[in-house]
């Protein structure tokens, strides 16, 4: 059964460093998402991406964040200068449909980011 | 704004029924979801209900929606150890982008 994969499973970085979190969505899906969950808190939406551009973003997704689909398979989240408060589990998701109808989002297992 | 609340932990004995509760604030919510997350895995859509329904049953799972009280519950009959996971309640609405708003997740612990 197709699934969303994410690498690495755990990333440790120093404050101020750049990190890139990688995701491989399900191959025929068109919409891609990033969410994060700070330990003990809610899963929060960051950004959605369709047709090579951001379709929606939350207030969390500021200038420190960027997303890219560098090739036909990967979907990346870059944090330019990490802060302690960026420590969280980051989930990637993809869906076949998007805003115009109900869509089931398929989630990856997450990348745990620890900023020291 | 939207908010989804659920209790953090639930412990049940194997074979008993589990009931996980959730409340939400957005009365225009159209879809209400239950996701399951097993250790080391992503969130998996377990079931969902449209806001014009009161109940949905799917094998051992029963979803009840009280739209007046904005209360959603997930009942798992004959709970098994394999049901141990984190269960996330979420809501989304038509006319928006269907981006779900999640709760914190309820850790269900099933003990023998």
PDB file of C-alpha atoms in Angstrom:
ATOM      1  CA  UNK A   1       0.000   0.000   0.000  1.00  0.00           C
ATOM      2  CA  UNK A   2       1.454   3.401  -0.914  1.00  0.00           C
ATOM      3  CA  UNK A   3       2.543   5.562   1.980  1.00  0.00           C
ATOM      4  CA  UNK A   4       4.111   8.901   2.759  1.00  0.00           C
ATOM      5  CA  UNK A   5       7.696   8.643   3.929  1.00  0.00           C
ATOM      6  CA  UNK A   6       9.787  11.174   5.810  1.00  0.00           C
ATOM      7  CA  UNK A   7      13.500  11.492   6.477  1.00  0.00           C
ATOM      8  CA  UNK A   8      15.217  11.699   8.820  1.00  0.00           C
ATOM      9  CA  UNK A   9      13.144  10.268  11.629  1.00  0.00           C
ATOM     10  CA  UNK A  10      15.065  12.371  14.130  1.00  0.00           C
ATOM     11  CA  UNK A  11      17.137  15.483  13.502  1.00  0.00           C
ATOM     12  CA  UNK A  12      19.213  17.251  16.127  1.00  0.00           C
ATOM     13  CA  UNK A  13      20.565  20.691  15.312  1.00  0.00           C
ATOM     14  CA  UNK A  14      22.110  23.722  16.952  1.00  0.00           C
ATOM     15  CA  UNK A  15      20.137  26.916  17.332  1.00  0.00           C
ATOM     16  CA  UNK A  16      20.663  29.165  14.318  1.00  0.00           C
ATOM     17  CA  UNK A  17      21.409  26.331  11.927  1.00  0.00           C
ATOM     18  CA  UNK A  18      19.382  25.576   8.820  1.00  0.00           C
ATOM     19  CA  UNK A  19      17.528  22.303   8.570  1.00  0.00           C
ATOM     20  CA  UNK A  20      15.760  20.617   5.696  1.00  0.00           C
ATOM     21  CA  UNK A  21      13.105  18.041   6.413  1.00  0.00           C
ATOM     22  CA  UNK A  22      12.282  15.703   3.580  1.00  0.00           C
ATOM     23  CA  UNK A  23       9.099  13.988   2.549  1.00  0.00           C
ATOM     24  CA  UNK A  24       8.117  11.715  -0.294  1.00  0.00           C
ATOM     25  CA  UNK A  25       4.352  12.010  -0.816  1.00  0.00           C
ATOM     26  CA  UNK A  26       2.228   9.321  -2.417  1.00  0.00           C
ATOM     27  CA  UNK A  27       3.090   9.373  -6.097  1.00  0.00           C
ATOM     28  CA  UNK A  28      -0.247  10.348  -7.676  1.00  0.00           C
ATOM     29  CA  UNK A  29      -1.181  12.896  -5.010  1.00  0.00           C
ATOM     30  CA  UNK A  30      -1.401  16.539  -5.939  1.00  0.00           C
ATOM     31  CA  UNK A  31      -1.651  18.367  -2.618  1.00  0.00           C
ATOM     32  CA  UNK A  32       1.044  18.431   0.003  1.00  0.00           C
ATOM     33  CA  UNK A  33       1.054  19.661   3.580  1.00  0.00           C
ATOM     34  CA  UNK A  34       3.288  20.224   6.558  1.00  0.00           C
ATOM     35  CA  UNK A  35       2.083  20.143  10.148  1.00  0.00           C
ATOM     36  CA  UNK A  36       3.936  20.261  13.412  1.00  0.00           C
ATOM     37  CA  UNK A  37       3.254  19.100  16.947  1.00  0.00           C
ATOM     38  CA  UNK A  38       5.170  20.594  19.821  1.00  0.00           C
ATOM     39  CA  UNK A  39       5.436  18.052  22.637  1.00  0.00           C
ATOM     40  CA  UNK A  40       2.183  17.902  24.585  1.00  0.00           C
ATOM     41  CA  UNK A  41       0.415  20.345  22.307  1.00  0.00           C
ATOM     42  CA  UNK A  42      -1.890  20.159  19.321  1.00  0.00           C
ATOM     43  CA  UNK A  43      -1.049  19.203  15.792  1.00  0.00           C
ATOM     44  CA  UNK A  44      -0.819  22.549  13.994  1.00  0.00           C
ATOM     45  CA  UNK A  45      -1.123  23.252  10.298  1.00  0.00           C
ATOM     46  CA  UNK A  46       1.852  25.008   8.719  1.00  0.00           C
ATOM     47  CA  UNK A  47       1.399  25.092   4.967  1.00  0.00           C
ATOM     48  CA  UNK A  48      -0.288  23.493   1.975  1.00  0.00           C
ATOM     49  CA  UNK A  49       1.222  23.279  -1.488  1.00  0.00           C
ATOM     50  CA  UNK A  50      -0.308  22.642  -4.882  1.00  0.00           C
ATOM     51  CA  UNK A  51       0.848  23.078  -8.429  1.00  0.00           C
ATOM     52  CA  UNK A  52       4.287  24.203  -7.302  1.00  0.00           C
ATOM     53  CA  UNK A  53       3.111  26.998  -5.090  1.00  0.00           C
ATOM     54  CA  UNK A  54       1.856  27.611  -1.584  1.00  0.00           C
ATOM     55  CA  UNK A  55      -1.942  27.508  -1.506  1.00  0.00           C
ATOM     56  CA  UNK A  56      -2.422  28.274   2.168  1.00  0.00           C
ATOM     57  CA  UNK A  57      -0.220  28.950   5.181  1.00  0.00           C
ATOM     58  CA  UNK A  58      -0.739  29.588   8.862  1.00  0.00           C
ATOM     59  CA  UNK A  59       0.686  32.426  10.931  1.00  0.00           C
ATOM     60  CA  UNK A  60       3.311  30.006  12.211  1.00  0.00           C
ATOM     61  CA  UNK A  61       4.757  29.731   8.695  1.00  0.00           C
ATOM     62  CA  UNK A  62       6.822  32.917   8.728  1.00  0.00           C
ATOM     63  CA  UNK A  63       9.834  33.974   6.672  1.00  0.00           C
ATOM     64  CA  UNK A  64      12.017  31.416   8.435  1.00  0.00           C
ATOM     65  CA  UNK A  65      10.121  28.627   6.723  1.00  0.00           C
ATOM     66  CA  UNK A  66      10.029  27.648   3.082  1.00  0.00           C
ATOM     67  CA  UNK A  67       8.796  24.676   1.103  1.00  0.00           C
ATOM     68  CA  UNK A  68       9.906  23.255  -2.166  1.00  0.00           C
ATOM     69  CA  UNK A  69       9.220  20.403  -4.497  1.00  0.00           C
ATOM     70  CA  UNK A  70      12.690  20.151  -6.011  1.00  0.00           C
ATOM     71  CA  UNK A  71      11.907  17.181  -8.221  1.00  0.00           C
ATOM     72  CA  UNK A  72       8.963  14.973  -9.062  1.00  0.00           C
ATOM     73  CA  UNK A  73       9.002  13.057  -5.820  1.00  0.00           C
ATOM     74  CA  UNK A  74      10.356  15.042  -2.863  1.00  0.00           C
ATOM     75  CA  UNK A  75       8.627  17.752  -0.855  1.00  0.00           C
ATOM     76  CA  UNK A  76      10.847  19.630   1.575  1.00  0.00           C
ATOM     77  CA  UNK A  77      10.425  21.973   4.503  1.00  0.00           C
ATOM     78  CA  UNK A  78      13.355  24.282   5.218  1.00  0.00           C
ATOM     79  CA  UNK A  79      13.843  26.206   8.423  1.00  0.00           C
ATOM     80  CA  UNK A  80      16.497  28.832   7.790  1.00  0.00           C
ATOM     81  CA  UNK A  81      17.681  29.678  11.283  1.00  0.00           C
ATOM     82  CA  UNK A  82      16.286  27.301  13.847  1.00  0.00           C
ATOM     83  CA  UNK A  83      15.100  28.484  17.237  1.00  0.00           C
ATOM     84  CA  UNK A  84      14.613  26.452  20.405  1.00  0.00           C
ATOM     85  CA  UNK A  85      10.858  26.747  19.971  1.00  0.00           C
ATOM     86  CA  UNK A  86      11.064  25.005  16.578  1.00  0.00           C
ATOM     87  CA  UNK A  87      11.648  21.736  18.426  1.00  0.00           C
ATOM     88  CA  UNK A  88       8.662  19.609  17.499  1.00  0.00           C
ATOM     89  CA  UNK A  89       7.463  16.632  15.503  1.00  0.00           C
ATOM     90  CA  UNK A  90       6.951  17.650  11.892  1.00  0.00           C
ATOM     91  CA  UNK A  91       4.421  15.714   9.845  1.00  0.00           C
ATOM     92  CA  UNK A  92       4.147  15.722   6.093  1.00  0.00           C
ATOM     93  CA  UNK A  93       0.873  14.750   4.424  1.00  0.00           C
ATOM     94  CA  UNK A  94      -0.461  14.426   0.916  1.00  0.00           C
ATOM     95  CA  UNK A  95      -3.878  14.119  -0.654  1.00  0.00           C
ATOM     96  CA  UNK A  96      -5.301  13.409  -4.045  1.00  0.00           C
ATOM     97  CA  UNK A  97      -7.838  16.228  -3.985  1.00  0.00           C
ATOM     98  CA  UNK A  98      -7.661  19.562  -2.223  1.00  0.00           C
ATOM     99  CA  UNK A  99      -9.828  22.538  -1.501  1.00  0.00           C
ATOM    100  CA  UNK A 100     -12.755  21.787  -3.702  1.00  0.00           C
ATOM    101  CA  UNK A 101     -13.916  18.618  -2.048  1.00  0.00           C
ATOM    102  CA  UNK A 102     -13.443  16.344   0.871  1.00  0.00           C
ATOM    103  CA  UNK A 103      -9.966  14.901   0.759  1.00  0.00           C
ATOM    104  CA  UNK A 104      -8.287  12.292   2.883  1.00  0.00           C
ATOM    105  CA  UNK A 105      -4.849  13.352   3.878  1.00  0.00           C
ATOM    106  CA  UNK A 106      -2.279  10.602   4.262  1.00  0.00           C
ATOM    107  CA  UNK A 107       0.351  11.363   6.852  1.00  0.00           C
ATOM    108  CA  UNK A 108       3.966  10.358   7.133  1.00  0.00           C
ATOM    109  CA  UNK A 109       5.468   9.061  10.391  1.00  0.00           C
ATOM    110  CA  UNK A 110       7.013  12.424  11.218  1.00  0.00           C
ATOM    111  CA  UNK A 111      10.463  13.868  11.805  1.00  0.00           C
ATOM    112  CA  UNK A 112      11.340  14.765  15.363  1.00  0.00           C
ATOM    113  CA  UNK A 113      13.364  17.983  15.300  1.00  0.00           C
ATOM    114  CA  UNK A 114      15.379  18.842  18.395  1.00  0.00           C
ATOM    115  CA  UNK A 115      17.017  22.263  18.519  1.00  0.00           C
ATOM    116  CA  UNK A 116      19.757  22.639  21.136  1.00  0.00           C
TER     117      UNK A 116
ATOM    118  CA  UNK B   1     -11.630  30.738  16.004  1.00  0.00           C
ATOM    119  CA  UNK B   2     -11.537  26.992  15.850  1.00  0.00           C
ATOM    120  CA  UNK B   3     -10.553  24.923  18.826  1.00  0.00           C
ATOM    121  CA  UNK B   4     -10.672  21.226  19.481  1.00  0.00           C
ATOM    122  CA  UNK B   5     -10.279  19.773  22.967  1.00  0.00           C
ATOM    123  CA  UNK B   6      -9.891  16.209  24.128  1.00  0.00           C
ATOM    124  CA  UNK B   7      -8.618  14.505  27.243  1.00  0.00           C
ATOM    125  CA  UNK B   8      -5.015  13.334  27.162  1.00  0.00           C
ATOM    126  CA  UNK B   9      -5.227   9.798  28.511  1.00  0.00           C
ATOM    127  CA  UNK B  10      -7.641   6.906  28.704  1.00  0.00           C
ATOM    128  CA  UNK B  11      -6.879   3.535  30.233  1.00  0.00           C
ATOM    129  CA  UNK B  12      -9.150   0.536  29.670  1.00  0.00           C
ATOM    130  CA  UNK B  13      -9.072  -3.191  30.209  1.00  0.00           C
ATOM    131  CA  UNK B  14      -8.889  -5.482  27.199  1.00  0.00           C
ATOM    132  CA  UNK B  15     -12.375  -6.507  26.110  1.00  0.00           C
ATOM    133  CA  UNK B  16     -14.056  -3.419  27.558  1.00  0.00           C
ATOM    134  CA  UNK B  17     -15.429  -0.564  25.482  1.00  0.00           C
ATOM    135  CA  UNK B  18     -13.428   2.633  25.138  1.00  0.00           C
ATOM    136  CA  UNK B  19     -15.041   6.012  24.691  1.00  0.00           C
ATOM    137  CA  UNK B  20     -12.878   8.918  23.619  1.00  0.00           C
ATOM    138  CA  UNK B  21     -14.507  12.322  23.809  1.00  0.00           C
ATOM    139  CA  UNK B  22     -13.860  15.548  21.960  1.00  0.00           C
ATOM    140  CA  UNK B  23     -15.389  19.011  21.940  1.00  0.00           C
ATOM    141  CA  UNK B  24     -15.032  21.626  19.246  1.00  0.00           C
ATOM    142  CA  UNK B  25     -16.013  25.259  19.023  1.00  0.00           C
ATOM    143  CA  UNK B  26     -16.662  25.983  15.344  1.00  0.00           C
ATOM    144  CA  UNK B  27     -20.357  25.465  14.670  1.00  0.00           C
ATOM    145  CA  UNK B  28     -19.748  25.649  10.925  1.00  0.00           C
ATOM    146  CA  UNK B  29     -17.597  22.537  10.991  1.00  0.00           C
ATOM    147  CA  UNK B  30     -18.641  20.245   8.186  1.00  0.00           C
ATOM    148  CA  UNK B  31     -16.404  17.238   8.662  1.00  0.00           C
ATOM    149  CA  UNK B  32     -15.300  15.701  11.917  1.00  0.00           C
ATOM    150  CA  UNK B  33     -12.534  13.164  11.902  1.00  0.00           C
ATOM    151  CA  UNK B  34     -10.874  10.617  14.096  1.00  0.00           C
ATOM    152  CA  UNK B  35      -7.253   9.836  13.321  1.00  0.00           C
ATOM    153  CA  UNK B  36      -5.174   7.088  14.920  1.00  0.00           C
ATOM    154  CA  UNK B  37      -1.423   7.244  15.433  1.00  0.00           C
ATOM    155  CA  UNK B  38       0.425   4.083  16.337  1.00  0.00           C
ATOM    156  CA  UNK B  39       3.988   4.279  17.697  1.00  0.00           C
ATOM    157  CA  UNK B  40       6.448   5.290  14.993  1.00  0.00           C
ATOM    158  CA  UNK B  41       3.735   5.778  12.381  1.00  0.00           C
ATOM    159  CA  UNK B  42       1.878   8.732  10.903  1.00  0.00           C
ATOM    160  CA  UNK B  43      -1.665   9.806  11.599  1.00  0.00           C
ATOM    161  CA  UNK B  44      -4.090   7.450   9.895  1.00  0.00           C
ATOM    162  CA  UNK B  45      -7.655   8.463   9.161  1.00  0.00           C
ATOM    163  CA  UNK B  46      -9.819   6.067  11.147  1.00  0.00           C
ATOM    164  CA  UNK B  47     -13.260   7.394  10.374  1.00  0.00           C
ATOM    165  CA  UNK B  48     -15.108  10.624   9.734  1.00  0.00           C
ATOM    166  CA  UNK B  49     -18.634  11.941  10.005  1.00  0.00           C
ATOM    167  CA  UNK B  50     -20.476  14.688   8.185  1.00  0.00           C
ATOM    168  CA  UNK B  51     -22.064  17.318  10.383  1.00  0.00           C
ATOM    169  CA  UNK B  52     -25.554  16.399   9.161  1.00  0.00           C
ATOM    170  CA  UNK B  53     -25.198  12.933  10.698  1.00  0.00           C
ATOM    171  CA  UNK B  54     -25.705  11.918  14.324  1.00  0.00           C
ATOM    172  CA  UNK B  55     -24.021   8.570  14.251  1.00  0.00           C
ATOM    173  CA  UNK B  56     -21.776   6.435  12.126  1.00  0.00           C
ATOM    174  CA  UNK B  57     -20.900   2.836  12.777  1.00  0.00           C
ATOM    175  CA  UNK B  58     -18.062   0.906  11.221  1.00  0.00           C
ATOM    176  CA  UNK B  59     -17.453  -2.546  12.680  1.00  0.00           C
ATOM    177  CA  UNK B  60     -16.147  -1.981  16.226  1.00  0.00           C
ATOM    178  CA  UNK B  61     -16.153   1.799  15.868  1.00  0.00           C
ATOM    179  CA  UNK B  62     -19.116   4.046  16.623  1.00  0.00           C
ATOM    180  CA  UNK B  63     -18.928   7.792  16.164  1.00  0.00           C
ATOM    181  CA  UNK B  64     -21.548   9.928  17.870  1.00  0.00           C
ATOM    182  CA  UNK B  65     -22.020  13.594  17.058  1.00  0.00           C
ATOM    183  CA  UNK B  66     -23.998  15.984  19.229  1.00  0.00           C
ATOM    184  CA  UNK B  67     -24.027  19.080  17.103  1.00  0.00           C
ATOM    185  CA  UNK B  68     -25.923  21.155  19.657  1.00  0.00           C
ATOM    186  CA  UNK B  69     -23.250  20.565  22.297  1.00  0.00           C
ATOM    187  CA  UNK B  70     -20.431  20.395  19.705  1.00  0.00           C
ATOM    188  CA  UNK B  71     -19.413  17.066  21.146  1.00  0.00           C
ATOM    189  CA  UNK B  72     -17.925  14.158  19.233  1.00  0.00           C
ATOM    190  CA  UNK B  73     -17.140  10.741  20.621  1.00  0.00           C
ATOM    191  CA  UNK B  74     -15.460   7.602  19.381  1.00  0.00           C
ATOM    192  CA  UNK B  75     -16.504   4.318  20.915  1.00  0.00           C
ATOM    193  CA  UNK B  76     -14.350   1.246  20.354  1.00  0.00           C
ATOM    194  CA  UNK B  77     -16.136  -1.957  21.252  1.00  0.00           C
ATOM    195  CA  UNK B  78     -14.209  -4.968  22.584  1.00  0.00           C
ATOM    196  CA  UNK B  79     -10.984  -2.975  22.866  1.00  0.00           C
ATOM    197  CA  UNK B  80      -7.853  -4.936  22.058  1.00  0.00           C
ATOM    198  CA  UNK B  81      -4.211  -4.315  22.929  1.00  0.00           C
ATOM    199  CA  UNK B  82      -3.665  -3.460  19.262  1.00  0.00           C
ATOM    200  CA  UNK B  83      -5.965  -0.490  19.740  1.00  0.00           C
ATOM    201  CA  UNK B  84      -3.395   1.149  22.000  1.00  0.00           C
ATOM    202  CA  UNK B  85      -2.479   4.347  20.175  1.00  0.00           C
ATOM    203  CA  UNK B  86      -3.017   8.083  20.196  1.00  0.00           C
ATOM    204  CA  UNK B  87      -6.413   9.137  18.832  1.00  0.00           C
ATOM    205  CA  UNK B  88      -6.793  12.605  17.360  1.00  0.00           C
ATOM    206  CA  UNK B  89     -10.075  14.390  16.909  1.00  0.00           C
ATOM    207  CA  UNK B  90     -10.167  16.979  14.098  1.00  0.00           C
ATOM    208  CA  UNK B  91     -12.656  19.197  12.338  1.00  0.00           C
ATOM    209  CA  UNK B  92     -12.756  20.940   8.968  1.00  0.00           C
ATOM    210  CA  UNK B  93     -15.299  22.943   7.057  1.00  0.00           C
ATOM    211  CA  UNK B  94     -16.604  23.263   3.535  1.00  0.00           C
ATOM    212  CA  UNK B  95     -15.818  26.513   1.834  1.00  0.00           C
ATOM    213  CA  UNK B  96     -12.433  26.546   3.423  1.00  0.00           C
ATOM    214  CA  UNK B  97      -9.500  24.484   2.439  1.00  0.00           C
ATOM    215  CA  UNK B  98     -10.532  21.390   4.374  1.00  0.00           C
ATOM    216  CA  UNK B  99      -7.415  21.767   6.464  1.00  0.00           C
ATOM    217  CA  UNK B 100      -8.258  19.868   9.646  1.00  0.00           C
ATOM    218  CA  UNK B 101      -7.909  21.525  13.027  1.00  0.00           C
ATOM    219  CA  UNK B 102      -6.632  18.901  15.439  1.00  0.00           C
ATOM    220  CA  UNK B 103      -6.880  18.314  19.138  1.00  0.00           C
ATOM    221  CA  UNK B 104      -3.891  17.236  21.248  1.00  0.00           C
ATOM    222  CA  UNK B 105      -4.682  13.560  20.953  1.00  0.00           C
ATOM    223  CA  UNK B 106      -5.850  11.045  23.530  1.00  0.00           C
ATOM    224  CA  UNK B 107      -3.459   8.247  24.448  1.00  0.00           C
ATOM    225  CA  UNK B 108      -5.459   5.047  24.759  1.00  0.00           C
ATOM    226  CA  UNK B 109      -3.758   2.438  26.912  1.00  0.00           C
ATOM    227  CA  UNK B 110      -5.243  -1.030  26.835  1.00  0.00           C
ATOM    228  CA  UNK B 111      -4.106  -3.363  29.575  1.00  0.00           C
ATOM    229  CA  UNK B 112      -4.777  -7.082  29.977  1.00  0.00           C
TER     230      UNK B 112
END
